[in-house]
Amino acid sequence: MEPDDEIYANGEPDSSNNRNRPIINGEQLDIEAYAGLYTGRTKITRLLFIADQCGQNNNTAMQMEALRMAYEEIKKGENTQLFRDVVHKIDGRLGDKYGMDSAWCEAVDRRAVQKKEKLENELNAYRTNLIKESIRMGYNDFGDYHYTHGSLADAFKSYVRTRDYCTTSKHVIHMCMSAILVSIETGQFTHVTSYISKAEQTVDALDPNTVSKLHCAAGLAHLDSKKYKLAARKFLEVAPELGNSYNEVIAPQDVATYGGLCALASFDRMELKNKVIDSINFRNFLELVPEVRELIHDFYSSHYASCLDYLGNLKANLMLDIHLHDHVQTLYDQIRNKALIQYTHPFVSVDLHVMANAFKTTVAGLEKELEALITDNQIQARIDSHNKILYARHADQRNATFQRVLQTGNEFDRDVRAMLLRANLIKLEYKASRKL
Amino acid sequence: MYTVESLVAQIQGLSSSAGDLSLLLTHLKQADEFLHNESTRLLPFLEQLDPTLHSLGYLYILEASTSGPVTNEQARRLVLLISRFLTSCVADQIRLAPEKFIAVCKSFKDQVLMLEAPIRGVVPLLEAVKKLRSSEHLTTLHPDFLQICLLAKCYKTGFSILEDDIFEVDQPRDFYLYCYYGGMICIGQKRFQKALELLHNVVTAPMSSINAIAVEAFKKYVLVSLIYNGQYYSSLAWMCILYIELANTYSIGKISELETYIQTNREKFDSDNNLGLVKQVVSSMYKRNIQRLTQTYLTLSLQDIANTVQLSSPKEAEMHVLQMIQDGEIYATINQRDGMVRFLEDPEQYKTCEMIEHIDSSIQRIMTLSKKLTAMDELISCDPLYLAKVGRERQRFDFDDFDSVPQKFNI
């Protein structure tokens, strides 16, 4: 296929090809391609999230598609609770093939009970034998078992239990990575941060893949706590060799999107150029999401209209992303404000009509936005509302200094007089108390 | 032993020189009790004395005759008598017996209030304060005078007294009343900064138990603070939840909410006599909103101002802006043809001779104040009472500490 056609065709859900096709773009999300980026539980969670979001937006076609794929994926696993959930959500709308399969549920549950007994027996045996390595593996297996069956809290506990039986740093890293995985799934990013620092503190050097994975996890944690600058920095440090190796958490497209958007919202111009635009590493990621790449370049070269256009197009799809969903609006607002500030920065006076055109908005709306920024002291300027011009305004240092001097003098005067008075009053008080 | 006639003769004889006066003073002090016993009979004898020449004696007799309860028509005569005395007495003589003087003034004030004509008391008491005044010292006379001025609504006269600094105080209660009344007079004169200063002194004065004056002063302090500064310092928020709530509503910045809050609590504000101030708080909010606009806009239409500040029409906005320009709160010009307001910068360039002189005199003043403060600090550090109190509060077993207070003071 021609490179151009590749971009527009909806390909087969073939993971190896997906790296070359932009999944997150302005068109409606191709769910199969999107889901193909991930493996494991996160695939299911993402599909369910998309289904919920589409349900809220009344996009039934996409919702059904997502639910169907989720159903199939869950059936491949052993999580009966999720299965029941998804059946309930489908509600028979996809026909009989996607209905409740109680036989399957019972079989899986029976198997689960048997497995659990087996694991417990093994673990007890190991514990009596007091062989550290076996105990560690026993707990690990337990953790895996709980994870596949959907009891994430128990999985986390089991993984953490292995800590006492870890002997090499490889064991420690394995424990940390498992704990991180479960914590990301449950959304407890404080644990994520603490286990990342534990992993980074291991004595032996970590292999680059693990380092990249830890960076991704750290980026996600920062993103969740709204520290966009730190999140951007972490995502930018991820090595391109990561590829698909962390698919159970994050895809390289996500690294590019999250990193790009956070950087755009929080970096200043110099940092943006050095770390994002000129960075060879990150360029590889940006190739996967050409729209994000284009919008960053547009922003840097002050083509605000097209930059904001790209952002607008991407918004619908970004809202379907499980990690970015809560932050899309904030990031967008910050990027827009930065654009406004950057636009007005080099000029002494700006015609608001021209600016409104550049930002594809009305003059009245633009005036309101600028007013907010000026009040917030992010732009030093004043608006001539009559002629619709923005004038840059630089504070007069000399006058301001005189004013402050006089004010400080007055305050000092007042305070010293009050002090003298109060001292006298206290003197009276203890004279009186002495006489008592 | 004594007769009133003999005393009168003594007064007439011994009122000429300083030595005579001190002799007279001793005589009068001894005769004081007798005079008080004869209080009802004394008034006619006053006609034999001249207040300008015989101020001291006149004072004693006057004080004795006014020491008991006074009826209404007695008050009428006495008020005339005392006002004449106060305006014409000699400062040096009365300073020899300040407590008597203050007692006379106090009873004068009560009489004037009884006759419900406080304005009659203003000028005489003003003279009295001026004559009694020893620099920077507060007397009981001050709050009484301010109270009369408030009741007579003669704010300007009262204000002239407030311009002097006060550093020494005899009675804390006098001080609180002085500051409270003084604050109210400044509010009447619209000198909000000085009012804030006075009210702040009351509210932060060291007192071992809370008293009602401080509570009332605090309520007014919050309101004036909102009018002048747009905020208040919450270190004193122990009482008057009503007013704290008002301040919180104010800080949110919505006129409608503020007005509803005031409406619902109207009677409470009224009972505190603070309704006028509260209305001023509301108008200050409009002012503050308009002032904020000057930071963002160079020109703005009256319609937009009305919309932003939540006024009902451009006409009202024009009224507000005009008032603010006249009061000097903003610098602007109104273009009626276009319905536009143009905001200007503060024209003060700090380049004139007057400004230099102003700065220079401020510096001098502050240096004097600093010296005063250091002097007082040294004085107190050597004061045995203070050292005793500090010594008492120290730990007894700090043997390793550098012992800066001599052992003798560890009581």
Coordinates of C-alpha atoms in Angstrom, one line a residue, chain A residues 18-412:
Chain A
N18 CA -0.5 -0.6 14.0
R19 CA 2.7 1.2 14.9
N20 CA 2.8 2.8 11.6
R21 CA -0.8 4.0 11.4
P22 CA -1.9 7.0 13.4
I23 CA -4.6 5.8 15.6
I24 CA -5.3 8.9 17.5
N25 CA -6.3 11.4 14.9
G26 CA -9.0 13.7 14.0
E27 CA -11.3 11.2 12.6
Q28 CA -13.6 9.0 14.6
L29 CA -11.7 6.5 16.7
D30 CA -11.2 3.1 15.1
I31 CA -11.9 1.0 18.1
E32 CA -10.3 -2.2 16.8
A33 CA -7.1 -0.5 15.9
Y34 CA -7.1 1.4 19.2
A35 CA -7.7 -1.8 21.2
G36 CA -5.0 -3.6 19.3
L37 CA -2.5 -1.3 20.8
Y38 CA -3.0 -2.8 24.3
T39 CA -2.9 -6.2 25.9
G40 CA -4.2 -7.6 29.1
R41 CA -6.6 -6.0 31.5
T42 CA -6.0 -2.5 30.4
K43 CA -7.5 -3.4 27.0
I44 CA -10.7 -4.4 28.7
T45 CA -10.8 -1.4 31.0
R46 CA -10.2 1.0 28.1
L47 CA -12.9 -0.6 26.0
L48 CA -15.4 -0.4 28.8
F49 CA -14.5 3.2 29.4
I50 CA -15.0 4.0 25.7
A51 CA -18.3 2.2 25.9
D52 CA -19.4 4.3 28.9
Q53 CA -18.3 7.6 27.3
C54 CA -20.1 6.7 24.0
G55 CA -23.2 5.8 26.0
Q56 CA -23.2 9.2 27.6
N57 CA -22.8 10.8 24.2
N58 CA -25.5 8.6 22.7
N59 CA -23.0 7.2 20.1
T60 CA -24.6 3.8 20.1
A61 CA -22.7 2.3 17.2
M62 CA -19.4 2.9 18.8
Q63 CA -20.7 1.8 22.1
M64 CA -21.8 -1.5 20.7
E65 CA -18.6 -2.0 18.9
A66 CA -16.6 -1.4 22.1
L67 CA -18.8 -3.7 24.2
R68 CA -18.6 -6.4 21.6
M69 CA -14.8 -6.3 21.6
A70 CA -14.8 -6.2 25.4
Y71 CA -17.0 -9.3 25.6
E72 CA -14.7 -11.2 23.3
E73 CA -11.6 -10.2 25.2
I74 CA -13.1 -11.0 28.6
K75 CA -14.1 -14.4 27.4
K76 CA -10.5 -15.1 26.7
G77 CA -9.7 -14.4 30.3
E78 CA -10.9 -15.7 33.6
N79 CA -12.7 -12.8 35.2
T80 CA -16.3 -13.7 35.7
Q81 CA -17.2 -10.4 37.5
L82 CA -16.2 -8.4 34.5
F83 CA -18.1 -10.8 32.3
R84 CA -21.3 -10.3 34.3
D85 CA -20.7 -6.5 34.1
V86 CA -20.3 -6.5 30.4
V87 CA -23.3 -8.7 29.8
H88 CA -25.4 -6.4 31.9
K89 CA -24.2 -3.4 29.8
I90 CA -24.8 -5.1 26.5
D91 CA -28.3 -5.9 27.7
G92 CA -29.0 -8.3 24.8
R93 CA -28.6 -5.6 22.2
L94 CA -26.0 -7.5 20.3
G95 CA -28.0 -10.7 19.9
D96 CA -27.7 -14.1 21.5
K97 CA -24.1 -14.7 20.7
Y98 CA -23.3 -12.0 23.2
G99 CA -25.6 -12.9 26.0
M100 CA -25.1 -14.5 29.4
D101 CA -23.1 -17.7 29.2
S102 CA -23.7 -19.2 32.7
A103 CA -22.1 -22.4 31.8
W104 CA -18.8 -20.7 31.0
C105 CA -19.1 -18.7 34.2
E106 CA -19.6 -21.8 36.4
A107 CA -16.8 -23.6 34.7
V108 CA -14.4 -20.7 35.2
D109 CA -15.4 -20.3 38.8
R110 CA -14.9 -24.0 39.5
R111 CA -11.5 -23.9 38.0
A112 CA -10.7 -20.9 40.0
V113 CA -11.6 -22.6 43.3
Q114 CA -9.5 -25.6 42.4
K115 CA -6.6 -23.4 41.4
K116 CA -6.9 -21.5 44.6
E117 CA -6.8 -24.6 46.7
K118 CA -3.8 -25.9 44.8
L119 CA -1.9 -22.6 45.3
E120 CA -2.8 -22.5 48.9
N121 CA -1.5 -26.0 49.5
E122 CA 1.7 -25.2 47.6
L123 CA 2.2 -22.1 49.5
N124 CA 1.8 -23.7 52.9
A125 CA 4.2 -26.4 51.9
Y126 CA 6.7 -23.9 50.9
R127 CA 6.2 -21.9 54.0
T128 CA 7.0 -25.0 56.2
N129 CA 10.0 -25.6 54.1
L130 CA 11.2 -22.1 54.6
I131 CA 12.8 -21.8 51.2
K132 CA 12.7 -18.1 50.4
E133 CA 12.6 -18.5 46.7
S134 CA 9.7 -20.9 46.6
I135 CA 7.7 -18.8 49.0
R136 CA 8.3 -15.7 46.9
M137 CA 7.2 -17.6 43.8
G138 CA 4.2 -18.9 45.6
Y139 CA 3.0 -15.4 46.6
N140 CA 3.7 -14.2 43.1
D141 CA 1.5 -17.0 41.6
F142 CA -1.2 -16.0 44.1
G143 CA -0.8 -12.4 43.0
D144 CA -1.2 -13.4 39.3
Y145 CA -4.2 -15.6 40.2
H146 CA -6.0 -12.7 41.9
Y147 CA -5.1 -10.4 39.1
T148 CA -6.6 -12.6 36.4
H149 CA -9.7 -13.1 38.5
G150 CA -10.2 -9.4 39.1
S151 CA -9.6 -9.1 42.8
L152 CA -7.0 -6.4 42.5
A153 CA -6.7 -5.5 46.1
D154 CA -5.8 -9.1 47.0
A155 CA -3.4 -9.1 44.0
F156 CA -1.7 -6.1 45.3
K157 CA -1.3 -7.5 48.8
S158 CA 0.1 -10.7 47.5
Y159 CA 2.7 -9.0 45.4
V160 CA 3.7 -6.8 48.3
R161 CA 4.1 -9.8 50.5
T162 CA 6.9 -11.1 48.2
R163 CA 9.0 -8.2 49.4
D164 CA 10.3 -10.0 52.4
Y165 CA 11.4 -12.9 50.3
C166 CA 13.2 -11.0 47.6
T167 CA 16.9 -11.8 47.4
T168 CA 18.2 -10.3 44.3
S169 CA 17.4 -6.9 42.8
K170 CA 15.7 -8.6 39.9
H171 CA 13.2 -9.9 42.3
V172 CA 12.7 -6.5 43.8
I173 CA 12.1 -5.0 40.4
H174 CA 9.7 -7.7 39.5
M175 CA 7.7 -7.0 42.6
C176 CA 7.8 -3.3 42.0
M177 CA 6.6 -3.6 38.4
S178 CA 3.7 -5.9 39.4
A179 CA 2.7 -3.6 42.2
I180 CA 2.9 -0.6 39.8
L181 CA 0.7 -2.4 37.3
V182 CA -2.0 -3.2 39.8
S183 CA -1.9 0.3 41.3
I184 CA -2.3 1.9 37.9
E185 CA -5.3 -0.4 37.2
T186 CA -6.9 0.6 40.5
G187 CA -6.0 4.3 40.1
Q188 CA -3.9 4.5 43.3
F189 CA -1.1 6.6 42.0
T190 CA 0.4 7.2 45.4
H191 CA 1.5 3.6 45.5
V192 CA 2.7 3.9 42.0
T193 CA 5.0 6.8 43.0
S194 CA 6.4 5.0 46.0
Y195 CA 7.1 1.8 44.1
I196 CA 8.8 3.6 41.4
S197 CA 11.2 5.2 43.9
K198 CA 11.8 1.7 45.4
A199 CA 12.6 0.3 42.0
E200 CA 14.9 3.2 41.2
Q201 CA 16.8 2.7 44.4
T202 CA 17.9 -0.8 43.7
V203 CA 21.6 -1.3 43.9
D204 CA 22.2 -2.9 40.4
A205 CA 21.7 -0.8 37.3
L206 CA 18.4 -1.2 35.7
D207 CA 18.1 -2.3 32.1
P208 CA 16.9 0.5 29.8
N209 CA 13.6 -1.1 29.1
T210 CA 12.7 -1.1 32.8
V211 CA 13.9 2.5 33.1
S212 CA 11.6 3.5 30.3
K213 CA 8.7 1.7 31.8
L214 CA 9.3 3.4 35.1
H215 CA 9.4 6.7 33.4
C216 CA 6.0 6.0 31.8
A217 CA 4.5 5.0 35.1
A218 CA 5.9 8.1 36.7
G219 CA 4.5 10.3 33.9
L220 CA 1.1 8.7 34.5
A221 CA 1.3 9.4 38.2
H222 CA 2.2 13.0 37.7
L223 CA -0.5 13.4 35.1
D224 CA -3.1 12.1 37.6
S225 CA -2.0 14.6 40.2
K226 CA -2.2 17.4 37.7
K227 CA 1.5 18.1 37.7
Y228 CA 1.7 18.6 34.0
K229 CA 5.2 19.9 33.8
L230 CA 6.7 17.0 35.7
A231 CA 4.5 14.6 33.7
A232 CA 5.8 16.1 30.4
R233 CA 9.4 15.8 31.6
K234 CA 9.0 12.1 32.5
F235 CA 7.3 11.2 29.2
L236 CA 10.0 13.0 27.2
E237 CA 12.6 10.9 28.9
V238 CA 11.1 7.6 27.7
A239 CA 13.4 5.9 25.2
P240 CA 12.0 5.1 21.8
E241 CA 13.1 1.5 22.3
L242 CA 10.2 1.0 24.6
G243 CA 8.1 0.1 21.6
N244 CA 5.2 -2.1 22.5
S245 CA 6.9 -3.7 25.5
Y246 CA 4.7 -1.9 28.0
N247 CA 1.4 -2.6 26.2
E248 CA -0.2 -3.8 29.4
V249 CA -0.2 -0.2 30.6
I250 CA 0.5 2.3 27.9
A251 CA 1.1 2.5 24.1
P252 CA 3.8 4.6 22.5
Q253 CA 1.1 6.7 20.9
D254 CA 0.0 7.6 24.4
V255 CA 3.5 8.6 25.4
A256 CA 3.6 10.9 22.5
T257 CA 0.1 12.4 23.1
Y258 CA 0.4 12.8 26.8
G259 CA 3.9 14.1 26.6
G260 CA 3.2 16.5 23.8
L261 CA 0.1 18.0 25.3
C262 CA 1.5 18.4 28.8
A263 CA 4.7 19.9 27.4
L264 CA 2.7 22.4 25.3
A265 CA 0.6 23.4 28.3
S266 CA 3.3 23.8 30.8
F267 CA 6.7 24.4 29.2
D268 CA 8.0 27.8 28.2
R269 CA 9.2 28.4 24.7
M270 CA 12.8 27.5 25.3
E271 CA 12.1 24.3 27.0
L272 CA 9.5 23.4 24.4
K273 CA 12.1 23.8 21.6
N274 CA 15.0 22.1 23.4
K275 CA 13.1 19.1 24.8
V276 CA 10.3 18.5 22.4
I277 CA 11.0 19.9 19.0
D278 CA 14.7 19.3 18.8
S279 CA 14.7 16.1 20.7
I280 CA 15.6 13.1 18.5
N281 CA 14.2 10.6 20.9
F282 CA 10.8 12.2 21.2
R283 CA 10.6 12.7 17.4
N284 CA 10.2 9.0 17.0
F285 CA 7.2 9.0 19.2
L286 CA 5.7 12.1 17.6
E287 CA 5.9 10.3 14.2
L288 CA 3.2 8.0 15.6
V289 CA 0.8 10.8 16.1
P290 CA 1.4 13.3 13.3
E291 CA -1.5 15.6 14.3
V292 CA 0.1 16.2 17.7
R293 CA 3.4 16.8 16.0
E294 CA 1.8 19.3 13.6
L295 CA 0.1 21.2 16.4
I296 CA 3.2 21.5 18.4
H297 CA 5.1 22.9 15.4
D298 CA 2.2 25.3 14.6
F299 CA 2.2 26.6 18.2
Y300 CA 5.9 27.2 18.1
S301 CA 5.7 29.0 14.8
S302 CA 2.7 31.0 15.9
H303 CA 0.2 29.5 13.5
Y304 CA -2.4 29.6 16.3
A305 CA -5.5 29.1 14.2
S306 CA -4.3 25.8 12.7
C307 CA -2.9 24.7 16.1
L308 CA -6.3 25.3 17.8
D309 CA -8.0 23.5 14.8
Y310 CA -5.9 20.4 15.4
L311 CA -6.7 20.5 19.1
G312 CA -10.4 20.8 18.4
N313 CA -10.3 17.8 16.1
L314 CA -8.5 15.7 18.5
K315 CA -10.6 16.6 21.5
A316 CA -13.4 14.0 20.8
N317 CA -10.9 11.1 20.7
L318 CA -8.9 12.3 23.6
M319 CA -12.0 12.4 25.8
L320 CA -12.2 8.6 25.3
D321 CA -8.8 8.0 26.7
I322 CA -8.9 6.7 30.2
H323 CA -6.0 8.6 31.7
L324 CA -6.4 11.9 29.8
H325 CA -10.1 12.2 30.2
D326 CA -10.2 14.3 33.3
H327 CA -7.4 16.6 32.1
V328 CA -8.3 17.4 28.5
Q329 CA -10.2 20.6 29.4
T330 CA -7.6 21.9 31.7
L331 CA -4.8 21.2 29.3
Y332 CA -6.7 22.8 26.5
D333 CA -7.4 25.9 28.5
Q334 CA -3.8 26.2 29.5
I335 CA -2.6 25.8 25.9
R336 CA -5.1 28.4 24.7
N337 CA -4.0 30.9 27.3
K338 CA -0.4 30.3 26.5
A339 CA -1.2 31.0 22.8
L340 CA -2.9 34.3 23.7
I341 CA -0.1 35.4 25.9
Q342 CA 2.5 34.4 23.3
Y343 CA 0.6 36.3 20.6
T344 CA 0.5 39.6 22.5
H345 CA 4.0 39.4 23.9
P346 CA 6.1 40.9 21.1
F347 CA 3.7 43.8 20.3
V348 CA 3.2 47.3 21.7
S349 CA -0.3 47.4 20.3
V350 CA -2.6 44.7 18.9
D351 CA -5.7 45.2 16.9
L352 CA -8.3 42.9 18.5
H353 CA -10.1 42.3 15.2
V354 CA -7.0 40.8 13.7
M355 CA -6.3 38.8 16.8
A356 CA -9.9 37.5 16.9
N357 CA -9.5 36.2 13.4
A358 CA -6.2 34.5 14.2
F359 CA -7.9 32.7 17.1
K360 CA -11.2 32.1 15.3
T361 CA -13.3 33.8 17.9
T362 CA -15.4 36.9 18.3
V363 CA -14.0 40.2 19.4
A364 CA -16.3 40.2 22.5
G365 CA -15.2 36.7 23.5
L366 CA -11.6 37.6 23.0
E367 CA -11.9 40.7 25.1
K368 CA -13.4 38.6 27.9
E369 CA -10.5 36.1 27.7
L370 CA -7.9 38.9 27.6
E371 CA -9.5 40.6 30.6
A372 CA -9.2 37.4 32.6
L373 CA -5.5 37.1 31.7
I374 CA -4.8 40.7 32.5
T375 CA -6.5 40.6 35.8
D376 CA -4.4 37.5 36.5
N377 CA -1.3 39.4 35.7
Q378 CA -0.3 37.1 32.9
I379 CA -0.4 39.8 30.3
Q380 CA 0.8 43.3 31.1
A381 CA -1.5 45.4 28.9
R382 CA -4.6 47.4 28.8
I383 CA -7.6 47.2 26.5
D384 CA -9.0 50.2 24.7
S385 CA -12.5 49.0 24.5
H386 CA -13.7 51.9 22.3
N387 CA -11.3 51.3 19.5
K388 CA -10.8 47.6 20.2
I389 CA -7.0 47.8 20.6
L390 CA -4.7 46.2 23.2
Y391 CA -1.9 48.3 24.4
A392 CA 1.1 46.9 26.2
R393 CA 1.8 48.6 29.5
H394 CA 4.9 48.6 31.5
A395 CA 4.7 49.6 35.1
D396 CA 6.4 52.8 36.0
Q397 CA 9.1 51.7 38.5
R398 CA 9.9 55.1 39.7
N399 CA 6.4 56.1 40.7
A400 CA 5.7 52.8 42.1
T401 CA 8.8 53.0 44.3
F402 CA 7.8 56.5 45.6
Q403 CA 4.4 55.2 46.4
R404 CA 5.7 52.3 48.3
V405 CA 8.1 54.4 50.2
L406 CA 5.4 56.8 51.4
Q407 CA 3.2 53.9 52.3
T408 CA 5.8 52.1 54.3
G409 CA 6.6 55.3 56.1
N410 CA 3.0 55.7 57.1
E411 CA 2.7 52.2 58.3
F412 CA 5.8 52.5 60.3

